[in-house]
Backbone as a ProteinNet text record, in pm:
[ID]
protein_1_A
[PRIMARY]
MSELQQPEQHSQLQPTSTPQFSASKITITLSYALSVVGVSMFMFTHSGKHYQTPFTGILPITFLYWFVTLLSQFVFLFKLFFNSTVSSTNQANVLAIVGPHFTISNIFNFFWCWFFMKEKFIISEIILILNFLNLLMLYFTHKTISIKNVVDWLTIHLPVTGLPLAWNLYAIFWNGACVFHSHNNHLLPRLLANIFIWEFLVVPGSLLILYGDWSVGFATSVLLFSVGLCQFFIKIVALQWIFAMVIAGIDFLLSIIVLFSGAIKQVDGAEPAATQNEQAPLLT
[TERTIARY]
12401.5	12319.5	12315.1	12199.7	12185.7	12275	12319.7	12400.1	12314.7	12182.9	12100.2	12123.1	12142.3	12170.5	12043.2	12043.7	11925.9	11925.6	11818.2	11813.6	11825.6	11888.9	11915.3	11787.6	11679.5	11558	11493.2	11536.7	11480.6	11577.7	11679.8	11779.8	11720.3	11620.6	11551.2	11412.1	11402.1	11277	11180.1	11052.9	10950.8	10895.9	10829.3	10768.1	10665.2	10648.9	10557.8	10412.2	10382.3	10244.3	10194.4	10281.5	10242.1	10153.3	10069.4	9982.9	10060.6	10182.9	10264.2	10291.1	10328.8	10361.5	10236.8	10128.8	10002	9957	9973.7	9939.9	10031.2	10159.5	10253.6	10212.3	10169.6	10125.1	10004.9	9909.6	9789.7	9826	9913.5	9953.7	10024.8	10117.7	10191.5	10097.2	10005.3	9911.3	9819.8	9767.5	9679.1	9753.2	9878.7	9956	9981.5	10004.3	10023.9	9896.1	9782.4	9654.3	9630.5	9667.8	9653.5	9739.9	9860.8	9950.6	9894	9835.2	9774.2	9661.1	9578.9	9468.8	9523.4	9626.9	9685.7	9742.7	9817.7	9877.3	9768.7	9661.2	9551.3	9488	9465.8	9410.5	9506.9	9634	9736.5	9746.3	9740	9759.1	9650.4	9529.3	9417.9	9371.4	9447.7	9402.3	9509.3	9638.4	9741.5	9760.9	9672.9	9683.5	9660.2	9707.8	9690.9	9824.2	9819.9	9942.3	10019.2	9950.5	10018.4	10120.2	10106	10196.2	10303.4	10294.2	10388.8	10511.5	10621	10746.6	10860	10982.3	11096	11130.2	11066.1	11092.3	10973.2	10872.5	10755.2	10788.1	10744.9	10765	10638.4	10651.1	10536.4	10453.8	10322.3	10233.1	10242.3	10243.7	10248.6	10369.2	10485.6	10604	10592.6	10538.3	10515.3	10419.4	10314.5	10217.8	10285.5	10367.1	10437.9	10532.6	10601.6	10694.9	10621.4	10507.7	10433.5	10367.7	10328.6	10272.9	10376.9	10498.9	10607.5	10640.8	10644.1	10675.5	10572.6	10444.8	10338.9	10331.7	10353.9	10352.8	10467.3	10586.3	10701.4	10681.8	10614.8	10585.1	10482.1	10388.1	10291.9	10363.8	10459.6	10539	10615.9	10671.5	10741.4	10649.5	10528.3	10434.1	10390.2	10366.3	10322.9	10430.5	10554.7	10664	10682.4	10665.9	10685.5	10578.5	10454	10343.1	10298.3	10317	10256.5	10355.4	10483	10582.2	10624.4	10596.3	10624.2	10773.4	10856.8	11001.4	11064.4	10988.3	11039.8	11024.3	11134.6	11129.5	11067	11012.5	10950.5	11053.1	11178.8	11284.2	11310.4	11322.5	11345.2	11225.1	11105.8	10985.7	10984	11023.2	11030.3	11134.1	11246.1	11349.7	11296	11225.1	11171.7	11069.2	10979.6	10875.8	10935.3	11040.6	11099.9	11190.1	11261.8	11363	11308.7	11251.8	11205.7	11062.8	10980.8	10838.6	10803.9	10860.7	10825	10855.8	10971	11007.8	10916	10881	10791.1	10653.3	10605.2	10474.4	10472.8	10574.5	10583.5	10591.4	10669.4	10683.3	10549.6	10472.8	10341.7	10246.4	10247.1	10158.8	10198.5	10328.1	10376.1	10338.5	10349.9	10320.2	10174.1	10084.3	9942.3	9917.5	9972.9	9947.6	10015.4	10131.2	10190.5	10097.4	10045.6	9953	9832.1	9780	9660.8	9686.8	9793.2	9820.4	9870.8	9944.6	9990.2	9871	9776.1	9655.1	9573	9576.1	9502.9	9582.5	9700.7	9789.6	9838.2	9849.9	9910.2	10058.7	10132.3	10266.1	10367.8	10351.7	10446.1	10432.9	10308.3	10286.1	10337.2	10307	10350.9	10502.8	10568.7	10715.6	10774.2	10716	10761.9	10746.1	10634	10609.8	10714.9	10747.8	10850	10985.3	11022.9	11152.1	11155.4	11045.4	11038.8	11048.1	10979.1	10985	11122.7	11186.3	11321.9	11417.5	11404.2	11486.9	11456.4	11329.8	11290.5	11355.6	11354.4	11413.9	11566.4	11626.5	11771.6	11812.4	11731.3	11760.7	11755.8	11655.7	11647	11766.9	11807.7	11917.2	12050.5	12082.2	12215.6	12225.2	12115.5	12120	12101.9	12001.2	11971.3	12028.9	12078.2	12157.3	12086.9	11970.5	11905.2	11988.7	12077.3	12164.1	12258.8	12282.5	12380.3	12325.4	12196.6	12139.4	12211	12260.3	12343.7	12262.6	12157.1	12076.5	12005.3	12020.8	11968.1	11816.3	11748.9	11602.4	11553.6	11617.1	11577.7	11609.5	11719.5	11755.5	11648	11600.8	11499.6	11362.9	11335.9	11203.9	11201.6	11317.5	11320.3	11380.2	11507.4	11573.5	11509.5	11485	11432.7	11296.7	11194.8	11063.2	11049.9	11123.9	11106.7	11197.3	11317.2	11414.3	11447.6	11493.3	11546.4	11447.7	11334.7	11236.7	11173.8	11130.4	11075.4	11177.4	11304.3	11407	11429	11438.2	11456.6	11337.6	11216.6	11098.2	11096.1	11123.6	11119.7	11222.5	11339.4	11442.7	11394.8	11334.4	11281	11164.8	11072.7	10952.1	10984	11091.2	11131	11157.8	11221.6	11252.2	11128.7	11049.1	10925.9	10830.9	10806.3	10718.3	10776	10908.3	10972	10955.5	10962.2	10940	10796.6	10702.8	10563.3	10548.9	10623.6	10619.1	10656.9	10760.8	10811.1	10751.1	10644	10570.2	10661.3	10747	10837.5	10764.6	10682.7	10593.8	10636.1	10767.2	10821.4	10792.5	10754.8	10720.7	10834.4	10931.3	11036.8	11173.9	11270.7	11404.4	11479.2	11475.1	11553.2	11519.5	11390.9	11361	11413.8	11409.4	11458.9	11610.9	11679.8	11825.2	11863.5	11791	11816.7	11787.8	11681.8	11649.1	11758.6	11818.9	11930.4	12049.3	12063.4	12172.3	12133.2	12014.1	11972.1	11949.9	11921.4	11892.5	12013.5	12134.1	12254.2	12269.3	12188.4	12186.6	12143.5	12064.4	12017.4	12126.5	12238.4	12357	12448.5	12458.6	12550.3	12507.8	12381.7	12336.4	12335.2	12267.9	12274	12416.3	12497.1	12636	12714.9	12690.5	12759	12719.8	12590.6	12544.8	12600.2	12615.3	12674.9	12821.1	12894.9	13038	13063.3	12991.4	13018.3	12956.5	12837.5	12765.1	12733.1	12762	12728.4	12578.8	12501.6	12355.6	12303.7	12264	12215.5	12065.7	11995.4	11849.8	11811.6	11878.2	11847.8	11889.7	12001.2	12045.7	11946.5	11899.1	11799.8	11671.1	11624	11498.6	11509.1	11621.4	11640.5	11649.1	11710	11719.4	11580.6	11491	11353.2	11282.5	11295.9	11230.3	11285	11415.9	11475.7	11443.4	11428.7	11382.5	11241.5	11158.8	11023.4	11025.9	11114.4	11129.3	11175.1	11271.7	11322.7	11215.6	11133.4	11026.2	10925.8	10885.9	10786.4	10838.9	10963	11019.6	11043.8	11069.9	11086.6	10958.5	10844.6	10717.1	10671.7	10719.9	10683.9	10765.1	10897	10984.9	11104	11097.8	11202.4	11334.5	11328.6	11450.9	11483.5	11544	11577.9	11680.3	11748.8	11851.8	11797.7	11682.5	11636.5	11614.2	11548.2	11520.9	11650.1	11743.8	11872.4	11950.1	11957.9	12026.6	11960.7	11827.3	11754.7	11787.2	11790.5	11820.8	11965	12056.7	12197.8	12215.3	12154.7	12166	12101	11984.4	11916.8	12005.5	12069.3	12156.7	12278.1	12340.5	12458.9	12421.7	12312.5	12267.3	12239.7	12175	12141.2	12266.5	12359.6	12482.1	12566.4	12581.4	12657.4	12591.9	12458.8	12387	12407.2	12404.4	12428.9	12568.8	12667.5	12806.2	12820.5	12763.5	12772.5	12697.8	12581.4	12502.1	12579.2	12636.1	12705.5	12840	12908.2	13034.5	13009.3	12900.5	12865.1	12828	12756.1	12718.2	12840.9	12936.8	13060.1	13139.5	13145.7	13218.1	13153.7	13019	12950.2	12977.4	12987.8	13014.8	13158.9	13252.8	13394.9	13439.3	13379.7	13425.7	13355.5	13423.1	13367.7	13404.7	13305.2	13331.6	13330.7	13409.6	13405.2	13267.2	13233.4	13101.7	13074.7	13177.9	13159.7	13122.3	13188.8	13158.7	13018.4	12975.8	12841.7	12737.6	12764.2	12670.2	12660.9	12775.5	12775.9	12700.8	12696.5	12632.1	12498.5	12433	12306.5	12203.5	12116.8	12017.7	11912.2	11836.1	11731	11623.8	11585.7	11485.5	11550.8	11505.1	11558	11445.3
7874.2	7991.5	8009.9	8049.7	8067.1	8177.3	8159.3	8262.7	8377.1	8360.4	8471.6	8588.9	8705.9	8824.9	8872.1	8877.9	8907.2	9052.2	9127.4	9265.7	9278.3	9386.7	9403.9	9407.1	9464.8	9476.2	9341.3	9236.8	9103.4	9012.1	9068.9	8985.5	8909.5	8967.9	8898.3	8862.7	8750.3	8712.4	8657.7	8693.4	8650.4	8515.7	8442.8	8316.1	8334.9	8231.8	8242.6	8240.3	8220.2	8221.1	8361.2	8461.4	8597.6	8653.8	8753.6	8815.2	8871.2	8921.1	8978.8	8876.4	8754.7	8653	8587.7	8585	8538.2	8631.6	8761.5	8860.1	8845.6	8813.9	8794.9	8676.7	8568.3	8451.1	8484.7	8556.8	8594	8684.9	8781.9	8876.7	8806.4	8717.3	8644.2	8558.6	8488.2	8401.2	8480.5	8593	8676.4	8735.9	8775.5	8832	8726.2	8602.3	8493.4	8469.4	8467.2	8449.1	8561.9	8683.5	8798.8	8781.3	8731.3	8707.5	8601.9	8496.6	8391.4	8448.6	8533.3	8596.7	8683.6	8762.2	8849.4	8771.9	8665.1	8584.2	8517.8	8472	8408.5	8506.4	8630.2	8732.5	8762.4	8772.9	8806.6	8700.8	8573.9	8465.1	8460.3	8496.8	8479.2	8609.5	8717.2	8845.1	8918.3	8882.3	8961.1	8907.8	8949.9	8912.1	9036	9032.5	9146.4	9208.6	9298.6	9356.9	9440.7	9495.4	9581.6	9504	9371.5	9289.8	9220.7	9234.3	9167.7	9256.2	9219.3	9293.5	9194.9	9243.3	9151.6	9070.6	9102	9027.3	8941.6	8933.2	8853	8704.9	8628	8484.1	8411.3	8282.5	8201.8	8168	8176.3	8168.3	8036.9	7918.7	7794.8	7786.4	7833	7828	7930.6	8048.7	8148.5	8094.7	8027.5	7966.3	7861	7776.3	7672.3	7733.6	7840.2	7907.7	7956.6	8020.3	8072.2	7961.5	7853.8	7740.3	7683.1	7664.1	7612.6	7711.3	7840.5	7942.4	7942.8	7947.4	7952.2	7822	7709.8	7581.3	7573.7	7615.9	7613.4	7710.8	7822.9	7916.6	7858.4	7780.6	7711.4	7610.5	7537.9	7442.8	7516.6	7632.7	7715.8	7751.4	7796.2	7833.7	7712.4	7601.2	7480.1	7431.5	7430.2	7386.2	7480.6	7608.3	7707.9	7698.6	7676.4	7684.1	7549.5	7441.2	7314.1	7200.2	7221	7115.4	7113	7002.6	6993.8	6989.9	6960.8	6956.2	7095.2	7197.1	7333.7	7391.2	7426	7481.1	7619.2	7659	7791	7901.8	7875.8	7975.9	7998.1	7887.4	7899.9	7960.7	7925.1	7984.2	8134.4	8174.6	8317.4	8387.6	8320.6	8378.6	8406.3	8308.4	8325.5	8438.3	8438.3	8541	8680.4	8691.3	8823	8869.1	8775.3	8812.5	8805	8690.9	8668.7	8718.6	8704.2	8734.5	8870.2	8980.1	9112.4	9127.2	9077.2	9087.8	9001.9	8883.3	8794	8857	8916.2	8982	9099	9183.1	9298.8	9253.3	9149.4	9097.9	9049.7	8980.1	8931.1	9045.7	9147.4	9262.7	9336.1	9359.4	9423.6	9341.1	9209.5	9122.6	9134.2	9141	9157.1	9287.3	9395.9	9525.2	9536.1	9468.5	9466.8	9396.1	9279.8	9206.4	9292.3	9363.5	9445.1	9557.6	9634	9747.9	9703.4	9593.2	9540	9494.2	9430.7	9384.4	9502.2	9614.2	9734.4	9819.9	9772.1	9841.7	9976.1	9986.3	10103.5	10072.3	10074.8	10017.9	10099.4	10229.3	10310	10277.7	10269.9	10235.9	10095.6	10001.8	9863.4	9851.4	9934.5	9933.5	9983.6	10087.7	10140.1	10034.4	9963.3	9857.2	9747	9710	9607	9649.3	9773.3	9822.9	9823.7	9866.5	9867.6	9726	9632.5	9494.3	9434.2	9471.8	9424.5	9471	9595	9647.1	9573.7	9542.4	9466.8	9329	9261.5	9128.4	9133.3	9238	9254	9273.5	9347.4	9367.2	9234.4	9152	9019.6	8934.7	8943	8860.7	8898.4	9026.6	9069.9	9107	9149	9187.6	9067.6	8985.8	8871.5	8740.7	8741.1	8630	8493.8	8481.2	8350.4	8248.3	8296.1	8205.8	8129.8	8180.9	8120	8000.2	7968.6	7852.3	7726.2	7645.2	7530.3	7404.2	7382	7262.4	7268.8	7162.8	7164.4	7176.8	7101.2	7105.5	7244.3	7303.9	7438.7	7541.2	7521.4	7610.9	7606.4	7484.6	7467.5	7518.7	7517.9	7560.6	7703.3	7768.6	7908.9	7997.7	7975.4	8064.7	8058.2	7937.8	7922.1	7989.4	7959.1	8019.3	8163.7	8203.3	8337.4	8439.1	8396.3	8489.6	8458.2	8336.3	8302.8	8318.1	8247.9	8252.6	8391.1	8457.3	8592.8	8693.4	8680.8	8773.8	8759.2	8636.1	8612.4	8665.6	8644.1	8693	8845.2	8911.4	9057.5	9117.3	9055.5	9103.2	9093.3	8980.2	8961.3	9056.5	9066.9	9147.6	9295.8	9342.8	9483.2	9515.1	9423.2	9446.3	9426.7	9326.4	9304.6	9423.1	9459.3	9571.9	9702.1	9717.9	9837.9	9850.6	9737.8	9740.2	9780.9	9740.1	9782.1	9932.5	9986.5	10130.8	10210	10164.9	10237.6	10187.2	10107.1	10060.3	9987.6	9902.2	9822.8	9695	9704.4	9594.7	9525.6	9512.7	9438.6	9505.1	9632.3	9699.6	9784.3	9819.1	9910.6	9848.7	9890.1	9831.2	9871.9	9999.7	10047.9	9976.2	9961.1	9887.7	9745.2	9681.1	9543.5	9539.1	9637.8	9643.6	9666	9754.2	9777.3	9651.4	9580.9	9455.7	9352.1	9350.2	9258.5	9283.7	9408.3	9443.6	9413.8	9460.3	9448	9303.7	9215.7	9077.5	9007.8	9058.4	8995.9	9021.9	9113.2	9133.6	9006.7	8922.7	8798.4	8692	8720.3	8636.7	8696.9	8828.8	8897.2	8879.7	8907.3	8902.9	8760.3	8663.2	8526.4	8471.8	8505.5	8459.9	8516.3	8642.1	8704.5	8637.2	8606.7	8539.9	8397.9	8333	8199.4	8204.2	8300.2	8310	8357.6	8460.2	8522.3	8446.6	8387.7	8326.1	8178.7	8126.7	7987.8	7963.9	8067.2	8058.6	8016.4	7889	7838.5	7859.5	7902.5	7917.5	8024.7	8139.5	8248	8208.6	8134.8	8090.2	7995.3	7896.5	7803.9	7876.3	7961	8032.9	8121.5	8191.1	8278	8198.1	8080.5	7998	7956	7927.4	7891.8	8010.6	8127	8247	8286.2	8273.7	8308.6	8205.1	8079.5	7977.6	8010.9	8057.9	8101	8218.2	8314.9	8429.7	8382.9	8291.9	8242.8	8177	8092.8	8027.3	8128	8221.2	8320.4	8407	8453.2	8540.3	8465.3	8335.9	8254.6	8253.9	8239	8234.8	8373.5	8478	8614.2	8660	8635.6	8685.7	8591.3	8502.6	8401.8	8465.8	8558.5	8623.1	8738.6	8704.7	8804.2	8743.4	8829.5	8783.3	8756.5	8815.6	8809.9	8667.5	8585.1	8448.8	8366.2	8396.1	8324.9	8360.8	8489.6	8533.8	8475	8473.9	8421	8273.7	8196.1	8053.6	8030.9	8109.7	8097.3	8129.6	8238.4	8278.6	8175.1	8123.9	8020.9	7897.5	7857	7740.5	7761.8	7879.3	7908.2	7914.6	7984.7	7992.9	7854.3	7770.4	7635.8	7553.3	7555	7475.7	7523.5	7655.1	7708.4	7672.2	7675.5	7640.2	7493.7	7407.1	7264.3	7242.4	7310.3	7295.7	7339.8	7455.5	7507	7416	7366.8	7278.3	7152.1	7086	6960	6981.5	7089.9	7117.5	7147.5	7218	7244.8	7118.1	7027.4	6900.8	6815.1	6814.5	6737.2	6792.3	6924.3	6986.2	6951.6	6946.6	6912.7	6768.8	6680.1	6539.5	6520.8	6586.8	6569.9	6647.4	6762	6847.7	6815.6	6746.9	6716.6	6828.6	6907.9	7021	6977.5	7042.4	7014.7	7043.4	6978.7	6994.1	7137.5	7206.6	7345.2	7433.1	7408.4	7486.5	7458.7	7332.7	7297.3	7364.8	7374	7440.3	7588.5	7650.7	7792.5	7819.4	7718.1	7735	7661.7	7647.7	7576.7	7645.2	7567	7626.7	7703.6	7780.8	7859.8	7770.8	7664.5	7570.9	7437.9	7372.6	7240.6	7141.6
12106.9	12073.8	11922.6	11871.2	11727.2	11675.3	11548.5	11485.4	11431.8	11433	11389.2	11481.5	11422.2	11500.4	11567.2	11697.3	11775.2	11818.6	11790.1	11831.9	11982.1	12026.1	12167.9	12248.9	12191.8	12268.8	12294.6	12219.4	12239.5	12314.4	12373.3	12438.6	12555.7	12621	12727	12676	12609.1	12546.5	12649.6	12632.1	12724.4	12681.4	12771.5	12734.8	12624.6	12543.3	12429.6	12471.4	12597.9	12643.9	12675.5	12670.9	12702.9	12593	12625.2	12523.8	12405.5	12431.7	12324.7	12214.8	12253.9	12154.6	12096.6	12173.8	12117.1	12005.8	12029.9	11926.8	11805.5	11829.5	11718.8	11631.9	11695.8	11620.8	11533.1	11591.1	11515.8	11398.7	11424.9	11320.8	11206	11239.3	11136	11052.3	11119.7	11049.4	10957.3	11006.5	10925.2	10805.4	10827.8	10716.4	10609.5	10652.2	10556.4	10476.4	10546	10477.1	10377.2	10415.3	10325.9	10201	10220.1	10107.4	10013.1	10069.6	9987.8	9902.9	9963.8	9890.5	9777	9808.2	9707.1	9590.1	9619.2	9512.5	9428.5	9493.8	9420.6	9322.5	9367.2	9277.5	9163.1	9197.3	9098.2	8989	9028.6	8933.7	8826.8	8864.4	8771.6	8706	8726.3	8669.8	8589.6	8605	8535.7	8393.2	8306.2	8165.6	8080.3	7958.7	7870.2	7833.9	7737.5	7682.7	7784.2	7885.8	7982.3	8066.2	8072.8	8153.6	8069.2	7937.2	7848.4	7827	7890.8	7880.3	7852.6	7828.7	7810.9	7935.8	8050.2	8173.1	8215.3	8131.4	8165	8153.3	8253.7	8252.5	8211.5	8187.8	8148.2	8272.4	8260.7	8376.3	8454.4	8390.6	8469.4	8563.3	8519	8604.6	8716.6	8685.3	8789.9	8894.2	8849.2	8941	9028	8965.7	9040.4	9142.8	9104.2	9195.8	9319.8	9299.9	9414.3	9494.9	9428.9	9502.6	9597.9	9548.5	9632.7	9744.3	9712.4	9812.6	9924.4	9889.1	9990.3	10069.3	10002.1	10072.6	10172.9	10132.4	10223.6	10339.2	10314.7	10423	10518.9	10466	10552.9	10642	10584.6	10663.8	10773	10739.3	10838.1	10954.2	10924.3	11029.8	11110.6	11041.7	11112.1	11208	11161	11247.3	11364.7	11339.6	11444.4	11552.2	11512.2	11606.9	11661.8	11585	11623.8	11644.8	11612.8	11632.7	11778.9	11846.6	11990	12020.5	11919.6	11943.8	11944.5	11904.9	11906	12046.1	12107.6	12242.6	12241.6	12356.3	12366.1	12345.1	12383.6	12363.3	12214.8	12139.6	11995.8	11924.2	11971.5	11913.5	11936.7	12057.1	12088.5	12001.8	11976.5	11890.1	11749.9	11694.1	11559	11555.7	11653.4	11656.6	11669.8	11749.7	11774.8	11661.6	11598.5	11499.5	11357.5	11322.3	11185.8	11165.5	11269.1	11258.9	11200.3	11250.6	11196.8	11047.9	11004.2	10862.4	10775.3	10825.1	10751.8	10738.2	10847.2	10845.4	10748	10755.5	10665.8	10520.3	10494.8	10358.6	10304.4	10387.1	10344.3	10312.3	10397.3	10375.4	10247.6	10231.5	10108.8	9985.9	9998.7	9885.4	9844	9942.7	9910.7	9835.4	9887.8	9824.7	9687.9	9672.6	9539.2	9441.8	9479.9	9393.2	9358.1	9457.7	9437.3	9336.8	9359.4	9271.8	9134.7	9129.5	9001	8918.7	8987.1	8920.5	8866.9	8941	8900.1	8800.5	8762.5	8668.6	8722.5	8854.9	8919.2	8938.1	8828.6	8827.3	8907.5	8915.7	8993.9	9142.4	9190.4	9331.6	9360.7	9272.5	9295.4	9290.6	9210	9205	9336.4	9391.9	9521.8	9630.2	9627.7	9726	9713.2	9591.1	9569.3	9625.2	9601.8	9650.3	9802.5	9865.3	10011.8	10068	10004.2	10051.2	10028	9918.3	9891	10000.9	10044.2	10153.8	10283.9	10307.4	10425.9	10426.5	10312.4	10302.6	10310.9	10255.2	10267.5	10412.9	10488	10629.5	10704.1	10672.2	10733.3	10694.2	10568.6	10516.7	10580.1	10580.3	10621.8	10769.8	10830.9	10972	11063.5	11033.8	11120.7	11069.2	10945.1	10891.5	10902.7	10840.4	10837.4	10759.9	10673.6	10598.5	10690.2	10812.2	10902.3	10978.7	10963.3	11031	10982.5	11075.2	11039.3	11011.5	11089.8	11070.5	10935.4	10854.7	10718	10716.5	10803.1	10806.7	10844.5	10945.6	10986.8	10878.8	10808.6	10698.4	10590.2	10560.1	10456.2	10498.5	10629.6	10676.6	10729.5	10736.6	10780.6	10671.9	10640.3	10544.6	10406	10356.5	10220.7	10201.7	10285.8	10261.7	10305.2	10409.2	10465.5	10397	10356.6	10299.6	10153.6	10125.3	9993.7	9879.4	9886.7	9778.3	9761.5	9870.5	9853.2	9800.8	9843.5	9797.1	9646.8	9599.2	9455.7	9376.1	9427.4	9357.1	9350.9	9463.6	9465.7	9370.8	9366.4	9275	9130.1	9097	8961.8	8933.7	9030.6	9009.9	8993.8	9057.5	9041.8	8894.6	8823.9	8682.2	8594.7	8624.9	8548.9	8565.8	8692.2	8721.8	8665.1	8677.3	8624.2	8474.1	8404	8259.4	8227.5	8313.3	8295.1	8316.8	8413.6	8440.8	8316.3	8247.5	8130.4	7998.6	8010.5	7892.5	7793.8	7848.5	7763.7	7722.3	7621.2	7584.2	7454.7	7435.1	7320.5	7185.8	7188.1	7062.8	7007.2	7090	7047.2	7074.3	6996.4	7003.5	7129.7	7167.5	7281.1	7411.7	7448.9	7572.6	7571.1	7454.9	7447.4	7461	7404.5	7420	7565.9	7633.6	7776	7856.8	7819.5	7888.8	7868	7749.3	7721.3	7812.7	7858.8	7951.3	8095.3	8133.9	8273.7	8316.4	8221.2	8257.8	8320	8290.5	8346.3	8496	8547.6	8692.8	8764.7	8695.8	8756.6	8762.3	8704.5	8723	8828.7	8830.8	8922.3	9067.9	9098.6	9238.5	9294.2	9229.9	9283	9288.1	9186	9185.9	9302.1	9335.2	9448.9	9579.6	9595.5	9717.9	9727.2	9612.6	9611.6	9654.1	9602.3	9631.4	9774.2	9816.4	9946.3	10063	10041.8	10153.3	10131.7	10013.2	9985.4	9984.3	9949	9952	9815.2	9806.1	9678.5	9660.3	9764.8	9754.5	9653	9659.3	9565.5	9423.9	9411.3	9280.1	9215	9291.2	9237.9	9200.1	9292.2	9268	9144.5	9131.8	9016.3	8886.9	8891.8	8771.1	8723.4	8816.4	8779.2	8714.4	8777.1	8724.7	8587.4	8568.8	8439.1	8331.9	8372.5	8277.6	8230.1	8322.9	8288.3	8190.6	8217.2	8126.9	7988.8	7986.4	7859.2	7774.2	7836.7	7762.2	7707.6	7793.5	7752.4	7637.9	7650.8	7547.1	7416.1	7426.2	7305.4	7222.8	7291.4	7220.4	7175.7	7244.2	7204.7	7084.2	7088.9	6982.1	6969.2	6870.7	6854.8	6813.3	6718.3	6670.5	6765.3	6877.3	6980	7074.4	7147.7	7241	7380.9	7415.6	7554	7601.8	7521.9	7566.2	7571.6	7482.7	7485.1	7611.4	7641.5	7762.8	7887.4	7888.7	8004.8	8027	7919.6	7931.6	7976.5	7922.5	7961.3	8109.2	8154.5	8295.2	8385.4	8344.5	8423.7	8438.7	8329.3	8334.4	8422.7	8412.7	8494.5	8642.3	8674	8813.3	8870.2	8789.3	8835.2	8860.7	8766.8	8781.5	8899.6	8914.1	9027.6	9159.9	9163.2	9285.9	9320.8	9218.6	9240.6	9297.1	9239.4	9285.1	9430.3	9463.1	9600.4	9696.7	9655.8	9741.3	9776.6	9676.6	9701.8	9770.7	9738.8	9808	9954.9	9983.8	10123.1	10197.2	10128.7	10191.2	10220.3	10128	10148.3	10265.9	10277.1	10388.6	10521.9	10524.4	10648.7	10689.1	10588.7	10618.9	10665	10596.5	10626.6	10749.7	10773.9	10883.6	11013.4	11101.3	11233.4	11328.1	11372.1	11459.2	11604.7	11690	11832.3	11888.6	11997.7	12059.2	12098.1	12150.1	12192.5	12074.2	11959.8	11839.8	11791.2	11796.9	11753.7	11840.6	11969.4	12058.6	12027.3	11993	11960.6	11830.5	11742.2	11613	11607.6	11722.9	11729.3	11640.8	11576	11487	11563.3	11488.7	11550.4	11610.2	11536.8	11585.6	11616.3	11720.9	11754.8	11772.5
[MASK]
++++++++++++++++++++++++++++++++++++++++++++++++++++++++++++++++++++++++++++++++++++++++++++++++++++++++++++++++++++++++++++++++++++++++++++++++++++++++++++++++++++++++++++++++++++++++++++++++++++++++++++++++++++++++++++++++++++++++++++++++++++++++++++++++++++++++++++++++++++++++++++

């Protein structure tokens, strides 16, 4: 049985051919399409001084990050709906447990892109916080990090939880800086940014230590590398780009260490068959 925590109301899951699960498939797919539209609008419209803050990243890396995120989410949907090796029971588990959070995250992401693009920064900040809470609930309540199969971990936890969680955490600070008009013009906002940026070491580092989750660490290192490059070109004589590069490097190295140590443990640790069955992945 999967280690993902299953809500009690879904303990008796229905076959995936029922109208309920057909509707779930349609809803998830439409929400993903909505997210793609939102990200596309966001990528080609967020320019100008209102978006330039101490947490702004360089556009090509931001574009690449979202391309990888959306592509991995497409792989998740394709495997869920069209992979014949996925049993109907496992498909039902994903739809019932992960599906609602994924759908909500996609909808929130679209509206964040829309309001951020319209420079309604207070509304977009509220949306980010709500989506962050939604993703935290998925992370800690249903524990997608506990999936043991590497392929399933990469096609479920990484695109549905890890990458969106890292982005929302970053976007809260970027969007928040826009709310307070921290546009690199005054000393105090930059000093505060020099302090708050270390949160991007604390949170990924905590997840690495407590859960061995390198996905958020890797994702955050990419985003902070983007911030470092952008801030370097904006203001060379400043600490923000230096701190961003240092944090990106530490997050990356710690993630590499955790990734390889986890792989070595999986190779060396031969678990009994009964234990393996108890820790079966969500998808097979």
